[in-house]
Short mmCIF file of C-alpha atoms in Angstrom, two decimals:
data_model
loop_
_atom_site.label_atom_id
_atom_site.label_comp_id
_atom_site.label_asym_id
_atom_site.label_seq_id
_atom_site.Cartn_x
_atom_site.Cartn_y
_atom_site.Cartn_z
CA UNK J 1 137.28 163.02 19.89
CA UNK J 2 137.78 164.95 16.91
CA UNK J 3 137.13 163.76 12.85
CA UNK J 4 138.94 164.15 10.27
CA UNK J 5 136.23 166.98 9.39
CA UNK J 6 136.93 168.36 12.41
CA UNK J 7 140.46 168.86 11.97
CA UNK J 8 140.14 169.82 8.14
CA UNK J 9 137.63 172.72 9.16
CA UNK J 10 139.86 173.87 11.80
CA UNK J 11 143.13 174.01 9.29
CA UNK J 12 141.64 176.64 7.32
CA UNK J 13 142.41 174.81 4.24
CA UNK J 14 140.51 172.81 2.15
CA UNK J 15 140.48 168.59 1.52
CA UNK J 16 141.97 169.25 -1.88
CA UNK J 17 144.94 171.93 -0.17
CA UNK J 18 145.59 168.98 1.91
CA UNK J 19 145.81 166.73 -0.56
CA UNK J 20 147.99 168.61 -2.72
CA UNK J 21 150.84 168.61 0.22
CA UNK J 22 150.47 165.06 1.42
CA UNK J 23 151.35 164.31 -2.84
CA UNK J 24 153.92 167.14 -2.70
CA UNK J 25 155.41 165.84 1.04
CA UNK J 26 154.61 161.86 -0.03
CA UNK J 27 152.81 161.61 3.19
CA UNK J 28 149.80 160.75 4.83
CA UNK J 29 147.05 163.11 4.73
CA UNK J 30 146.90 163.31 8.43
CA UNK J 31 150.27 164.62 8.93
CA UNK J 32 149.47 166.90 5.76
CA UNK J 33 146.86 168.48 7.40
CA UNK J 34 148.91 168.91 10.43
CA UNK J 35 151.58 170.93 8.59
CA UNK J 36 149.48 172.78 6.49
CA UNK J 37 147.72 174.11 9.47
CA UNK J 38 151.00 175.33 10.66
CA UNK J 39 152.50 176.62 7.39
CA UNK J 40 149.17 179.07 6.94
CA UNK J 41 150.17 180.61 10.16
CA UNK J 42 153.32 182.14 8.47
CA UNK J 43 154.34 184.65 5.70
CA UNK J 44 156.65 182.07 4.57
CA UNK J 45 154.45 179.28 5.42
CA UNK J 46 151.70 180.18 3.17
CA UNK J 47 154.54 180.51 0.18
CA UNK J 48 155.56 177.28 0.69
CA UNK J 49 152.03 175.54 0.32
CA UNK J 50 151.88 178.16 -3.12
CA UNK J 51 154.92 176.43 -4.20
CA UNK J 52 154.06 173.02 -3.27
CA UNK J 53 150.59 173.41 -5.42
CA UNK J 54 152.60 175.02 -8.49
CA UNK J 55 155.06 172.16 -8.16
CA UNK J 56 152.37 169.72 -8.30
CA UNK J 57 150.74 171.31 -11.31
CA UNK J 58 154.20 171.14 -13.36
CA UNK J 59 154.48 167.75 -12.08
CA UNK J 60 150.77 166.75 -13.55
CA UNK J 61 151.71 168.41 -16.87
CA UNK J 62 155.00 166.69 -17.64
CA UNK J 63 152.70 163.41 -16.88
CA UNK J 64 149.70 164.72 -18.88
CA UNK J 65 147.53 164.59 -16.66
CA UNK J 66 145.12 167.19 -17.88
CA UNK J 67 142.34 166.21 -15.79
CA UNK J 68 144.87 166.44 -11.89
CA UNK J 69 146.52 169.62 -13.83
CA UNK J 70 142.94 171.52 -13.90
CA UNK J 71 141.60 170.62 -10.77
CA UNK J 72 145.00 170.98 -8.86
CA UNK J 73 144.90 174.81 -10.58
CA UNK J 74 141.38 175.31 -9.25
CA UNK J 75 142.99 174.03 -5.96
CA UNK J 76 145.71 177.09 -6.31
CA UNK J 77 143.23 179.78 -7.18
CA UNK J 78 140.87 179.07 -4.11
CA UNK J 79 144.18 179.07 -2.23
CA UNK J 80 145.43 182.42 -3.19
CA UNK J 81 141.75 183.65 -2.73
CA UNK J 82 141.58 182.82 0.92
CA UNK J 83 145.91 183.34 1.87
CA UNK J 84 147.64 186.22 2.03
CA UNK J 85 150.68 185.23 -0.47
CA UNK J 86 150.22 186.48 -3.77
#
């Protein structure tokens, strides 16, 4: 049976990538992992999750929410690093 490590290590993206989309999506984590998986298997896929982080930023900013803002942009910068959308 496989853990949510597992799963997360297979995704090739990162607890806090995850995060990010199950906020963006307003779903479970589970089911963000699941289509983040598939999204980084596509051109378009990969811009999506991009946009999804960038909306979350804005979001944590009109909210002031300095602390979610700077971590969520540490989130995008590993992201970029490691997918091919820039």
């Amino acid at each position: 049976m496989l853990t949510w490590t597992d799963c997360v290590e297979l995704s090739e993206l990162t607890e806090e990538e995850i995060d990010a989309i199950a906020q963006h999506e307003h779903i479970p984590e589970m089911i963000a992992l699941e289509m983040g998986n598939y999204l980084v298997h596509t051109h378009t896929g990969e811009k999506r999750v991009k946009a999804m982080i960038r909306d979350d930023i804005r979001l944590a900013e009109e909210e002031g929410k300095t602390d979610r803002v700077a971590m969520l942009k540490l989130v995008l910068k590993h992201y970029l690093e490691h997918h091919a959308c820039k």
